[in-house]
Amino acid sequence: MIPVNIAIADRTYRVKVSPEDESTVRNTVKIINDKITEYKTHFPGKDMQDYISMVLVWFATESKNKNVSLNDEKHLLEKLDQIEKLVDGSLK
């Protein structure tokens, strides 16, 4: 496992990931931040937690719409759960 600093919604988190997952995590974080920016543009005035929730719903439905294999979906859900725990922990 290697430590990786990621930034989601203007917050920085230090997470440990396997070296082979680093690229996937960084790409996922980029997608998350891009979607947050998109939702902030389309739905101004919302709370950051609202934008993060919208992105989580988008990710969940996107995987269903693209017929992602069960292994890929499980991996994505694990990553989303990990990110959600990080966000929840920082909000406390």
PDB file of C-alpha atoms in Angstrom:
ATOM      1  CA  MET A   1       0.000   0.000   0.000  1.00  0.00           C
ATOM      2  CA  ILE A   2       1.175   3.496  -0.801  1.00  0.00           C
ATOM      3  CA  PRO A   3      -0.071   6.783   0.627  1.00  0.00           C
ATOM      4  CA  VAL A   4      -1.856   9.010  -1.877  1.00  0.00           C
ATOM      5  CA  ASN A   5      -3.154  12.526  -1.326  1.00  0.00           C
ATOM      6  CA  ILE A   6      -6.468  13.161  -3.044  1.00  0.00           C
ATOM      7  CA  ALA A   7      -8.645  16.269  -3.101  1.00  0.00           C
ATOM      8  CA  ILE A   8     -12.417  16.002  -3.307  1.00  0.00           C
ATOM      9  CA  ALA A   9     -14.624  19.072  -3.123  1.00  0.00           C
ATOM     10  CA  ASP A  10     -11.797  21.300  -1.845  1.00  0.00           C
ATOM     11  CA  ARG A  11     -10.823  18.861   0.911  1.00  0.00           C
ATOM     12  CA  THR A  12      -7.636  16.859   0.930  1.00  0.00           C
ATOM     13  CA  TYR A  13      -7.485  13.262   2.101  1.00  0.00           C
ATOM     14  CA  ARG A  14      -4.531  10.946   2.551  1.00  0.00           C
ATOM     15  CA  VAL A  15      -5.489   7.395   1.654  1.00  0.00           C
ATOM     16  CA  LYS A  16      -3.517   4.203   1.254  1.00  0.00           C
ATOM     17  CA  VAL A  17      -4.038   2.298  -1.969  1.00  0.00           C
ATOM     18  CA  SER A  18      -2.260  -0.499  -3.732  1.00  0.00           C
ATOM     19  CA  PRO A  19       0.125   0.776  -6.415  1.00  0.00           C
ATOM     20  CA  GLU A  20      -1.915  -0.858  -9.173  1.00  0.00           C
ATOM     21  CA  ASP A  21      -5.045   1.002  -7.983  1.00  0.00           C
ATOM     22  CA  GLU A  22      -3.443   4.450  -7.765  1.00  0.00           C
ATOM     23  CA  SER A  23      -4.310   5.426 -11.326  1.00  0.00           C
ATOM     24  CA  THR A  24      -7.896   4.241 -10.914  1.00  0.00           C
ATOM     25  CA  VAL A  25      -8.298   6.191  -7.681  1.00  0.00           C
ATOM     26  CA  ARG A  26      -6.858   9.362  -9.226  1.00  0.00           C
ATOM     27  CA  ASN A  27      -9.094   9.022 -12.294  1.00  0.00           C
ATOM     28  CA  THR A  28     -12.129   8.435 -10.080  1.00  0.00           C
ATOM     29  CA  VAL A  29     -11.312  11.519  -8.016  1.00  0.00           C
ATOM     30  CA  LYS A  30     -11.010  13.585 -11.211  1.00  0.00           C
ATOM     31  CA  ILE A  31     -14.412  12.364 -12.400  1.00  0.00           C
ATOM     32  CA  ILE A  32     -15.937  13.125  -8.991  1.00  0.00           C
ATOM     33  CA  ASN A  33     -14.557  16.666  -8.960  1.00  0.00           C
ATOM     34  CA  ASP A  34     -15.633  17.264 -12.566  1.00  0.00           C
ATOM     35  CA  LYS A  35     -19.172  16.106 -11.746  1.00  0.00           C
ATOM     36  CA  ILE A  36     -19.270  18.282  -8.615  1.00  0.00           C
ATOM     37  CA  THR A  37     -18.321  21.278 -10.769  1.00  0.00           C
ATOM     38  CA  GLU A  38     -21.002  20.328 -13.300  1.00  0.00           C
ATOM     39  CA  TYR A  39     -23.684  20.061 -10.603  1.00  0.00           C
ATOM     40  CA  LYS A  40     -22.582  23.341  -9.012  1.00  0.00           C
ATOM     41  CA  THR A  41     -23.122  25.006 -12.392  1.00  0.00           C
ATOM     42  CA  HIS A  42     -26.521  23.408 -13.004  1.00  0.00           C
ATOM     43  CA  PHE A  43     -27.809  23.698  -9.431  1.00  0.00           C
ATOM     44  CA  PRO A  44     -26.239  26.805  -7.859  1.00  0.00           C
ATOM     45  CA  GLY A  45     -26.725  27.607  -4.199  1.00  0.00           C
ATOM     46  CA  LYS A  46     -26.750  24.047  -2.901  1.00  0.00           C
ATOM     47  CA  ASP A  47     -24.699  22.731  -0.010  1.00  0.00           C
ATOM     48  CA  MET A  48     -21.498  20.796  -0.841  1.00  0.00           C
ATOM     49  CA  GLN A  49     -22.995  17.695   0.777  1.00  0.00           C
ATOM     50  CA  ASP A  50     -25.848  17.945  -1.755  1.00  0.00           C
ATOM     51  CA  TYR A  51     -23.380  17.999  -4.648  1.00  0.00           C
ATOM     52  CA  ILE A  52     -21.476  15.018  -3.264  1.00  0.00           C
ATOM     53  CA  SER A  53     -24.749  13.116  -2.846  1.00  0.00           C
ATOM     54  CA  MET A  54     -25.726  13.938  -6.432  1.00  0.00           C
ATOM     55  CA  VAL A  55     -22.392  12.570  -7.645  1.00  0.00           C
ATOM     56  CA  LEU A  56     -22.851   9.352  -5.649  1.00  0.00           C
ATOM     57  CA  VAL A  57     -26.283   8.832  -7.198  1.00  0.00           C
ATOM     58  CA  TRP A  58     -24.852   9.591 -10.651  1.00  0.00           C
ATOM     59  CA  PHE A  59     -22.059   7.022 -10.164  1.00  0.00           C
ATOM     60  CA  ALA A  60     -24.492   4.358  -9.012  1.00  0.00           C
ATOM     61  CA  THR A  61     -26.885   4.862 -11.925  1.00  0.00           C
ATOM     62  CA  GLU A  62     -24.079   5.285 -14.459  1.00  0.00           C
ATOM     63  CA  SER A  63     -22.706   1.861 -13.644  1.00  0.00           C
ATOM     64  CA  LYS A  64     -26.166   0.329 -14.080  1.00  0.00           C
ATOM     65  CA  ASN A  65     -26.721   2.107 -17.393  1.00  0.00           C
ATOM     66  CA  LYS A  66     -23.413   0.909 -18.820  1.00  0.00           C
ATOM     67  CA  ASN A  67     -23.942  -2.696 -17.724  1.00  0.00           C
ATOM     68  CA  VAL A  68     -20.678  -2.756 -15.837  1.00  0.00           C
ATOM     69  CA  SER A  69     -19.597  -6.249 -14.851  1.00  0.00           C
ATOM     70  CA  LEU A  70     -20.306  -7.284 -11.273  1.00  0.00           C
ATOM     71  CA  ASN A  71     -16.614  -7.227 -10.369  1.00  0.00           C
ATOM     72  CA  ASP A  72     -16.166  -3.706 -11.725  1.00  0.00           C
ATOM     73  CA  GLU A  73     -19.336  -2.572  -9.994  1.00  0.00           C
ATOM     74  CA  LYS A  74     -18.245  -4.121  -6.703  1.00  0.00           C
ATOM     75  CA  HIS A  75     -14.855  -2.409  -7.018  1.00  0.00           C
ATOM     76  CA  LEU A  76     -16.526   0.929  -7.780  1.00  0.00           C
ATOM     77  CA  LEU A  77     -18.917   0.595  -4.845  1.00  0.00           C
ATOM     78  CA  GLU A  78     -16.018  -0.207  -2.528  1.00  0.00           C
ATOM     79  CA  LYS A  79     -14.174   2.912  -3.718  1.00  0.00           C
ATOM     80  CA  LEU A  80     -17.297   5.049  -3.320  1.00  0.00           C
ATOM     81  CA  ASP A  81     -17.824   3.653   0.171  1.00  0.00           C
ATOM     82  CA  GLN A  82     -14.213   4.465   1.023  1.00  0.00           C
ATOM     83  CA  ILE A  83     -14.621   8.026  -0.282  1.00  0.00           C
ATOM     84  CA  GLU A  84     -17.930   8.455   1.557  1.00  0.00           C
ATOM     85  CA  LYS A  85     -16.308   7.392   4.843  1.00  0.00           C
ATOM     86  CA  LEU A  86     -13.502   9.902   4.285  1.00  0.00           C
ATOM     87  CA  VAL A  87     -15.988  12.689   3.615  1.00  0.00           C
ATOM     88  CA  ASP A  88     -18.153  11.724   6.604  1.00  0.00           C
ATOM     89  CA  GLY A  89     -15.101  11.622   8.854  1.00  0.00           C
ATOM     90  CA  SER A  90     -13.980  15.067   7.796  1.00  0.00           C
ATOM     91  CA  LEU A  91     -17.443  16.567   8.359  1.00  0.00           C
ATOM     92  CA  LYS A  92     -17.470  15.523  12.023  1.00  0.00           C
TER      93      LYS A  92
END
